[in-house]
CSV table of C-alpha atoms in Angstrom, one decimal:
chain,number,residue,atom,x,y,z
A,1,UNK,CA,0.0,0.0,0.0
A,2,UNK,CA,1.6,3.7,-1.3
A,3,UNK,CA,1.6,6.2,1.4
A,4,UNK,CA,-1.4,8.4,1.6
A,5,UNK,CA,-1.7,12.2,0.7
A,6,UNK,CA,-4.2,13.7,2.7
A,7,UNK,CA,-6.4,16.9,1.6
A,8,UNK,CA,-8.4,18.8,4.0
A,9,UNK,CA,-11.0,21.3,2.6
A,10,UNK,CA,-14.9,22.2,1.6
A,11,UNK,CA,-16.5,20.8,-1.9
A,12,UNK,CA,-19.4,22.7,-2.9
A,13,UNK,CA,-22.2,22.1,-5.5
A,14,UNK,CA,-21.3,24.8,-8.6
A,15,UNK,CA,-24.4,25.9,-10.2
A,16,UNK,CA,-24.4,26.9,-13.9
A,17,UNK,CA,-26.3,28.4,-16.0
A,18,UNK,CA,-25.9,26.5,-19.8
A,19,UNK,CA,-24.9,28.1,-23.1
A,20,UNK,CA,-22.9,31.1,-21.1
A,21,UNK,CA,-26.2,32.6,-19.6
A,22,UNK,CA,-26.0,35.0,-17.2
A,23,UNK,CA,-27.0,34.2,-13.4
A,24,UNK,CA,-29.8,36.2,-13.5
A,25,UNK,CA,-31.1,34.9,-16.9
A,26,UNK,CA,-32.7,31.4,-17.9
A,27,UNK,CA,-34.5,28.5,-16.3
A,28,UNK,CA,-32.0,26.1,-15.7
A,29,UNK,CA,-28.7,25.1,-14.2
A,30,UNK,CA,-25.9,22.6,-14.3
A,31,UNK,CA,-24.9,21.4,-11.0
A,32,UNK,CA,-21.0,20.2,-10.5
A,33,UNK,CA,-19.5,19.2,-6.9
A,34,UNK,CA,-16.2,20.7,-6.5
A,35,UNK,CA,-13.7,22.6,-4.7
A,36,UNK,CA,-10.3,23.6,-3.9
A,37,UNK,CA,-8.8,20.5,-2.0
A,38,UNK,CA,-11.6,17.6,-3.4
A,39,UNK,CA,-10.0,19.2,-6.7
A,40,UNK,CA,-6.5,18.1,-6.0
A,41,UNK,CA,-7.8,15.0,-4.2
A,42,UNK,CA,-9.1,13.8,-7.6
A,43,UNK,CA,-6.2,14.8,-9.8
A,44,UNK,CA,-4.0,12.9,-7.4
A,45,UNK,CA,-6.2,9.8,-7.6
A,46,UNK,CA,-6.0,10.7,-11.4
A,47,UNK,CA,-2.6,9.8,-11.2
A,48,UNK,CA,-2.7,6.5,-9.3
A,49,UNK,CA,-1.7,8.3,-5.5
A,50,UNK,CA,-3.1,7.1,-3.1
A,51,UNK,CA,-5.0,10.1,-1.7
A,52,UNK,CA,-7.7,10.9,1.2
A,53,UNK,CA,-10.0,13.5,0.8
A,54,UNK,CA,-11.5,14.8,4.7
A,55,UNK,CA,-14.0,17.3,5.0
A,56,UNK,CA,-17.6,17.3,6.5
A,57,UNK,CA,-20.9,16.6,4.8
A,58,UNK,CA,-24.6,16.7,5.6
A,59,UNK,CA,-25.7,13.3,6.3
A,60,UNK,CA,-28.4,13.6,3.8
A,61,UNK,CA,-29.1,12.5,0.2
A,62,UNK,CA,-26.9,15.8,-1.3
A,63,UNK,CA,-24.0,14.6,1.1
A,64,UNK,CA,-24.2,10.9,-0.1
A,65,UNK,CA,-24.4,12.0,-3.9
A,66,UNK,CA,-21.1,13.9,-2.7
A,67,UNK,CA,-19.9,11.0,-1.8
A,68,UNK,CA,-20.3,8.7,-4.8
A,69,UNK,CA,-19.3,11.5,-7.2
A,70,UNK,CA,-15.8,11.8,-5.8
A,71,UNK,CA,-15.7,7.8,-4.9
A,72,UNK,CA,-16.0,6.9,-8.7
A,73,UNK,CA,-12.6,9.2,-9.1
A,74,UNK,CA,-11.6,6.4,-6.3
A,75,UNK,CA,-10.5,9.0,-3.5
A,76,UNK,CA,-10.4,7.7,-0.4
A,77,UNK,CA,-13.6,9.0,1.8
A,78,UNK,CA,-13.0,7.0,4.8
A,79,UNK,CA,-12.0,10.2,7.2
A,80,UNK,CA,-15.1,12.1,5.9
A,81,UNK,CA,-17.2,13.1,8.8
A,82,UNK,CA,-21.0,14.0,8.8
A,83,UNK,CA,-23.0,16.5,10.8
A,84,UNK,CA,-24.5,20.0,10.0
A,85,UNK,CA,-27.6,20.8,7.7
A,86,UNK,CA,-26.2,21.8,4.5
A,87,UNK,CA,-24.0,21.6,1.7
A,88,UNK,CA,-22.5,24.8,0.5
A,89,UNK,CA,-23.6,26.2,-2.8
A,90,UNK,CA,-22.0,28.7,-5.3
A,91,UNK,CA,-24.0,30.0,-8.7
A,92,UNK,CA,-21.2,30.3,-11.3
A,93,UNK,CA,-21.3,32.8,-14.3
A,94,UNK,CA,-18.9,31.9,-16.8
A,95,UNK,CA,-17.1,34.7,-18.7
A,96,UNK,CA,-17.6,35.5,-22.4
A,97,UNK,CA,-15.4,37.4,-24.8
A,98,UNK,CA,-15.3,40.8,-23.1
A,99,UNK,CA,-17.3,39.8,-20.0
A,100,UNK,CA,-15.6,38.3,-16.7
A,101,UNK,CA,-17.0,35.3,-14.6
A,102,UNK,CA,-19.0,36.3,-11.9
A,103,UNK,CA,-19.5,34.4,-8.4
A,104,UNK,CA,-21.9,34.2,-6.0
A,105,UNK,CA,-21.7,32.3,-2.9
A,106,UNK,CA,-24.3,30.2,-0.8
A,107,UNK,CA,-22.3,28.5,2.0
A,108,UNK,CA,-23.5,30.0,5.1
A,109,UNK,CA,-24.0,27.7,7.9
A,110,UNK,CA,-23.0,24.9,5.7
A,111,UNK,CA,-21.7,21.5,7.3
A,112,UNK,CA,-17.6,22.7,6.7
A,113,UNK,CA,-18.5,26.5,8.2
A,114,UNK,CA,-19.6,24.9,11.4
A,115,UNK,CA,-16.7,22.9,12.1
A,116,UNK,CA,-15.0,22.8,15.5
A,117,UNK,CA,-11.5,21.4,16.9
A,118,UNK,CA,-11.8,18.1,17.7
A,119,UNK,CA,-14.2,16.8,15.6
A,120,UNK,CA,-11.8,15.3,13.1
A,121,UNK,CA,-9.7,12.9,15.0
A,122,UNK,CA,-6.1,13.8,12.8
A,123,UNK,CA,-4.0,11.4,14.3
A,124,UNK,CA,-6.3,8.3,13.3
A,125,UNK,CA,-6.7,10.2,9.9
A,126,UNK,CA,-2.6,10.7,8.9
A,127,UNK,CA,-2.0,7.1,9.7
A,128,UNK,CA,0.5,6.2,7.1
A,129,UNK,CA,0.5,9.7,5.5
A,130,UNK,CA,3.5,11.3,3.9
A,131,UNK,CA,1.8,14.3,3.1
A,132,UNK,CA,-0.9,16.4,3.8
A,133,UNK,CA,-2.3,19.8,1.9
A,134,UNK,CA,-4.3,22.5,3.0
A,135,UNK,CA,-5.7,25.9,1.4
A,136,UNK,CA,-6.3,28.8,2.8
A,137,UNK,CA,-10.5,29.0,1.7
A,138,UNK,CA,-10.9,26.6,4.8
A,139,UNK,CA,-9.4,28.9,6.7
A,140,UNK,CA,-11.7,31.6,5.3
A,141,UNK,CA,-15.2,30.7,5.6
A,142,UNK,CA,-15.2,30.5,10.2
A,143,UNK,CA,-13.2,30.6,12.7
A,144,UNK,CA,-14.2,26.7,13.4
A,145,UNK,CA,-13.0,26.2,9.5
A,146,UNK,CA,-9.7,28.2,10.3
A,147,UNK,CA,-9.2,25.9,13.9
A,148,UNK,CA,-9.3,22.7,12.5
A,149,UNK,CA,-7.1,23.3,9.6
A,150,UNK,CA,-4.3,24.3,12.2
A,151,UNK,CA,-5.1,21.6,14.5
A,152,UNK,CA,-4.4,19.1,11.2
A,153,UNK,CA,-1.4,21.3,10.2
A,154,UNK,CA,0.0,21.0,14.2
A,155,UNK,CA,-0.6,17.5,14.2
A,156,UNK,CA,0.9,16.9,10.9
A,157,UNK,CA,4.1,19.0,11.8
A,158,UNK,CA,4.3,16.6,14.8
A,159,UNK,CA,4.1,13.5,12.9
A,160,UNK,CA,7.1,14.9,10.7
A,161,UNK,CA,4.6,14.8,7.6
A,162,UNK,CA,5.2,16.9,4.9
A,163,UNK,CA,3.2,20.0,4.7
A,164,UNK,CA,2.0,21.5,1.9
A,165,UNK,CA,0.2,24.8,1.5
A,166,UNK,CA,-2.0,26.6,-1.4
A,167,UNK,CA,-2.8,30.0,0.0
A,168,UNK,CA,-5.6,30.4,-2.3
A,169,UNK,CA,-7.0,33.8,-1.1
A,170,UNK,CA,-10.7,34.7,-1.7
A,171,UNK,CA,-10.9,38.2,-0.3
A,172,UNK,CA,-15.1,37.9,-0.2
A,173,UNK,CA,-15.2,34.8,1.7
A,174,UNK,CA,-13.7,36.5,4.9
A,175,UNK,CA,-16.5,37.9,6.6
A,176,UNK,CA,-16.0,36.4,10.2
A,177,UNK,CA,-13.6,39.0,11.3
A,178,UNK,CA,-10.6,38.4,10.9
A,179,UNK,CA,-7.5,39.4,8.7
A,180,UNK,CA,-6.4,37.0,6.1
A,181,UNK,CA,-2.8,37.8,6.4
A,182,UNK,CA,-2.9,37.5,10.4
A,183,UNK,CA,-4.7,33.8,10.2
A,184,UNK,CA,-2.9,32.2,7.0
A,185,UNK,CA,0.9,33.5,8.1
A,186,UNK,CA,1.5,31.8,10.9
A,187,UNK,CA,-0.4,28.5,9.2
A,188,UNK,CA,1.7,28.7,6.0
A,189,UNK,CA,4.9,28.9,8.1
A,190,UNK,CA,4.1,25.3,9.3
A,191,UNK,CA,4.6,24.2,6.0
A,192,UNK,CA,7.3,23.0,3.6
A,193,UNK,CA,5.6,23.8,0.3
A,194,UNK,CA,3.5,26.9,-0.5
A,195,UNK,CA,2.2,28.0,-3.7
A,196,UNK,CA,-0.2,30.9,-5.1
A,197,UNK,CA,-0.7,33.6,-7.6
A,198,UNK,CA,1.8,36.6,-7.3
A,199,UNK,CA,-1.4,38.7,-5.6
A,200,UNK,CA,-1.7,35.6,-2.8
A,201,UNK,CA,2.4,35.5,-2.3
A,202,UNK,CA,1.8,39.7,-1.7
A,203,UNK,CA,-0.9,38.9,0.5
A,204,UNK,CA,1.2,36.7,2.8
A,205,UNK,CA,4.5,37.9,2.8
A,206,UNK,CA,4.1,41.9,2.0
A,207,UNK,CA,6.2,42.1,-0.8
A,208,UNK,CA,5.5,42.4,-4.7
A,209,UNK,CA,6.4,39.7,-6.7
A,210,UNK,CA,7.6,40.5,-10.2
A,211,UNK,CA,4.9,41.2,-13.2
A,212,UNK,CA,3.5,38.9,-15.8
A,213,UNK,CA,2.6,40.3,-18.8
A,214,UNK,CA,2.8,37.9,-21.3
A,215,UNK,CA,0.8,38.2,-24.5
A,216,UNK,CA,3.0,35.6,-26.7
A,217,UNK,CA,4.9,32.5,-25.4
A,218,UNK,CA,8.0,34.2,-26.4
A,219,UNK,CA,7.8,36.5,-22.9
A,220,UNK,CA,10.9,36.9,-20.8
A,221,UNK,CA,10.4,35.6,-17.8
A,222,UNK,CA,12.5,37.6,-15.2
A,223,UNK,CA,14.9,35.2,-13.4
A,224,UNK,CA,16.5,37.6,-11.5
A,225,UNK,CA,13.7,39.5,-10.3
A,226,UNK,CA,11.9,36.4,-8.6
A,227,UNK,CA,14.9,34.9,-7.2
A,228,UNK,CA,15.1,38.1,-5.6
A,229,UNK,CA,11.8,37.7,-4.8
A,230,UNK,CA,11.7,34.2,-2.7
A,231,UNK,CA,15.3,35.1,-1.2
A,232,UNK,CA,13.3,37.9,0.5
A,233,UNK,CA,10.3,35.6,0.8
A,234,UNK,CA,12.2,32.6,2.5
A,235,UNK,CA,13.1,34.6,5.5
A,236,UNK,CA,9.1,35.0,6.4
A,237,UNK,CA,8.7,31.6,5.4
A,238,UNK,CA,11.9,29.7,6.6
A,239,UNK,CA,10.4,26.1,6.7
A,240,UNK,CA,9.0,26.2,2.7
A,241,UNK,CA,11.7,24.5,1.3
A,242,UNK,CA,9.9,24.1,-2.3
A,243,UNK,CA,8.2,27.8,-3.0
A,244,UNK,CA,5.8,28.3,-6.1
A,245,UNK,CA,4.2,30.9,-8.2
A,246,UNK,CA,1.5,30.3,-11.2
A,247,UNK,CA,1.4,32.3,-13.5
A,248,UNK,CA,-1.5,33.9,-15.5
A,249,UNK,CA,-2.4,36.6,-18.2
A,250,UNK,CA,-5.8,36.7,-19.2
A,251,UNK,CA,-5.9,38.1,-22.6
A,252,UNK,CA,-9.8,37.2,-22.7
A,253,UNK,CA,-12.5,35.1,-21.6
A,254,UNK,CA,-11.0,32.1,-23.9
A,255,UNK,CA,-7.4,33.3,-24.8
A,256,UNK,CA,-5.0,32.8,-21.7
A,257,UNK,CA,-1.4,32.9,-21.3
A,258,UNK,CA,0.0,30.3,-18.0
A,259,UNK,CA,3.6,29.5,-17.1
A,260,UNK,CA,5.4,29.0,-13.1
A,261,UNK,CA,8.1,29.5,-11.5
A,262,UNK,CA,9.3,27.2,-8.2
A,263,UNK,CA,12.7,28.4,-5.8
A,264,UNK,CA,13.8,25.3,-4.3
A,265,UNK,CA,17.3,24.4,-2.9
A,266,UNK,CA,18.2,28.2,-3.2
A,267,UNK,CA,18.0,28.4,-6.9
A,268,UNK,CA,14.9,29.6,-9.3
A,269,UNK,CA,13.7,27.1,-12.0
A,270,UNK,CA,11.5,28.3,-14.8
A,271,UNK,CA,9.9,27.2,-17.4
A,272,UNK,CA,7.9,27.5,-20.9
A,273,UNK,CA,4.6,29.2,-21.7
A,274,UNK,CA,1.6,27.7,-22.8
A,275,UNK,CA,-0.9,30.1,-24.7
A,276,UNK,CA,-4.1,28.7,-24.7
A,277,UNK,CA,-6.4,30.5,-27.1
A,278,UNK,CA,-9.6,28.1,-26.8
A,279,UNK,CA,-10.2,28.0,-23.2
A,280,UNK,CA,-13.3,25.7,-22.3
A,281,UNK,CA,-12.8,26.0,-18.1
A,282,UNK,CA,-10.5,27.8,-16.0
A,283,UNK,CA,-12.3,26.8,-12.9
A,284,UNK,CA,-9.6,24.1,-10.6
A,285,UNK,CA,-6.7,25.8,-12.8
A,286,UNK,CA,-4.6,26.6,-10.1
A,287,UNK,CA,-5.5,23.6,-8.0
A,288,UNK,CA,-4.4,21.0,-11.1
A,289,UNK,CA,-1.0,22.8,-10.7
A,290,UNK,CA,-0.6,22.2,-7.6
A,291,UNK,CA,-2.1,18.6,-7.7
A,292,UNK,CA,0.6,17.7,-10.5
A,293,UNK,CA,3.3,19.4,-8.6
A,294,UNK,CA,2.6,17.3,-5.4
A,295,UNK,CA,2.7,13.8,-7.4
A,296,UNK,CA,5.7,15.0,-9.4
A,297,UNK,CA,7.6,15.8,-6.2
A,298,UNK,CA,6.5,12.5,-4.7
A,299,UNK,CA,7.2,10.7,-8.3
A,300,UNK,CA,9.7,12.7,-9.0
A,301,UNK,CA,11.7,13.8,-5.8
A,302,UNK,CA,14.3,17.3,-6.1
A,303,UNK,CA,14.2,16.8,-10.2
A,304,UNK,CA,12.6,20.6,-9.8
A,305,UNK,CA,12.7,21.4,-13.7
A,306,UNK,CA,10.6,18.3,-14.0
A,307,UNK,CA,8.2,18.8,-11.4
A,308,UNK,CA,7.5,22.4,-12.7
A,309,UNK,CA,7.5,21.2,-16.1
A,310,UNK,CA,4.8,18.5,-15.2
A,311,UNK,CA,2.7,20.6,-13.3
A,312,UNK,CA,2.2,23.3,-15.8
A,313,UNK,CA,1.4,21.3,-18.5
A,314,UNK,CA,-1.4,19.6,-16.0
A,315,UNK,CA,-2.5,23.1,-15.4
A,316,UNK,CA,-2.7,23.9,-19.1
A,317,UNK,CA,-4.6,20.7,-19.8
A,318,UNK,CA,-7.6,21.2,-17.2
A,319,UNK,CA,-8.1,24.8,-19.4
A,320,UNK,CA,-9.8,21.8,-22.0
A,321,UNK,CA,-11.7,19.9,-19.8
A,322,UNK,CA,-15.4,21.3,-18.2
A,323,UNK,CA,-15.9,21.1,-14.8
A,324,UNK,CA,-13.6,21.8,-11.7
A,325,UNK,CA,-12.2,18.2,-11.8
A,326,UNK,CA,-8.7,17.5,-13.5
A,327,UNK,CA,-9.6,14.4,-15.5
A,328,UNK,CA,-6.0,14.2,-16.9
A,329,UNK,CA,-3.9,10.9,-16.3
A,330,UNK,CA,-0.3,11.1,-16.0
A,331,UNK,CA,0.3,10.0,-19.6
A,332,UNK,CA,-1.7,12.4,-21.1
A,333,UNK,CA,0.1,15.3,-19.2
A,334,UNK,CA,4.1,13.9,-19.7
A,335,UNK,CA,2.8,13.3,-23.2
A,336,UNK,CA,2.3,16.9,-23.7
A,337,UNK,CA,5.2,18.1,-21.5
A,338,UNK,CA,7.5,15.7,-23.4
A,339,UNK,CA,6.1,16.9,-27.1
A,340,UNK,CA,7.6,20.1,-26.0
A,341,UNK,CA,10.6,18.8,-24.6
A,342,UNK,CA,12.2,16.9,-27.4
């Protein structure tokens, strides 16, 4: 049995209206489960890991058709606990040409916002675990949410498992008081990876990162800049020994520009762009890089250049597929990545 990789977070049912409606147009909607960590749960099971996905449900029919949609992905539900009256909701607008996606959320009092310390029993769960991820939207939605993703985090730093961290800011979840910088900081600096966008690395560490501004795949990254960057950046967050940006440039609704950059070991790797001019979902972008970069590193161990270049192209593939899902396998993303390579 491969050690397990354990994801901690809240799936949600995404409503949609078809054909690119608008929210407040139509009749019907397309319901999707998904979230941040059940995202990277499946693209990890995607790959073969061996991966646990622990979050809390209502123990009603929407919770049990939770259940068998991310079972058939075959992640491990086993540490799934039950309790609360509701499954969070969010209504999805998807952009068009000029017009940018649109979000609103439906989560109050739902089973993950009620959460409390203690209700997940953490040791049993990281049995046999070599690595656990968080992100900071459980830390987000309550207080309780925020508690028992540091009680995991302490218990996994206790255990000697590694941590790994998406900061994942969403600045209009945060309504119960507290400052995102103040609650995530001291959780990120428990962990050994941490990844973002350049406006979630500002948020946690107070510095700009450098611009990216590409329009072609022919943009200069700026080495120097970023390794400039994390060398500042490594002395708020002294344990992350792997530190990552993605990278984006939306050009327009269906025409976006994606790329990375990881400082690991002291030294900045980069690596290609991929223009994607026919986007069909960006929804789980960021959370298919990550995904890719966590089995690569496990797969793949300090090979850095490969475990960027693997997780990009898994980020560029889930731009293709509906859904927030990553339904890639591991041959379909080296087979891209390689195709480039050679």
């Amino acid at each position: 049995m491969k050690e397990k990789i354990v994801t901690f977070g809240e799936i949600m049912l995404r409503m949609t209206r078809p054909n690119k409606e608008r929210i407040i147009q139509g009749s019907a909607w397309k319901g999707l489960f998904g979230g941040s960590e059940a995202n990277v749960a499946v693209s990890l099971a995607m790959f073969g890991d061996n991966v646990e996905y622990v979050t809390r449900l209502p123990n009603n029919k929407i919770g049990m058709a939770c259940l068998n949609e991310i079972r058939k992905y075959n992640v491990g539900t086993d540490y799934i606990v039950h309790g609360g009256d509701r499954l969070g909701l969010y209504y999805y607008e998807e952009s068009a040409a000029l017009r940018s996606s649109s979000i609103v959320y439906d989560r109050e009092d739902s089973s993950i916002t009620t959460i409390k310390s203690g209700m997940i029993d953490w040791k049993k769960t990281f049995s046999e675990t070599r690595l656990f991820h968080w992100s900071g939207i459980s830390s987000a939605v309550s207080q309780g949410a925020a508690d028992a993703t540091n009680e995991a985090v302490e218990e996994a730093e206790r255990e000697g498992i590694t941590i790994s961290c998406d900061i994942n800011h969403r600045a209009n979840l945060w309504k119960y008081g507290k400052d995102a910088h103040d609650v995530l900081l001291p959780i990120a600096q428990k962990s050994d990876i941490v990844f973002g966008t350049a406006d979630e690395w500002k948020l946690i560490t107070g510095i700009t990162p450098p611009d990216f501004k590409a329009t072609t795949p022919d943009y200069p990254i700026d080495g120097a800049a970023y390794e400039e960057y994390f060398r500042k950046a490594s002395k708020i967050l002294p344990k992350a020994k792997k530190m990552i940006v993605a990278l984006r440039n939306t050009l327009s609704a269906n025409h976006h520009l994606l790329s990375g950059v990881i400082f690991a070991d002291g030294k900045l790797y980069t690596t290609r762009i991929y223009d994607i001019d026919d986007v069909l979902d960006p929804m789980g972008v960021g959370d298919a890089f990550i995904a890719a970069y966590l089995h690569a590193h496990l797969k793949y161990g300090d090979d850095n250049q490969r475990c960027l270049n693997f997780s990009l192209a898994a980020s560029a593939l889930k731009n293709t597929i509906l859904g927030d899902f990553n339904l890639s396998t591991e041959q379909e993303v080296e087979y891209l990545m390689n195709g480039f390579e050679e």
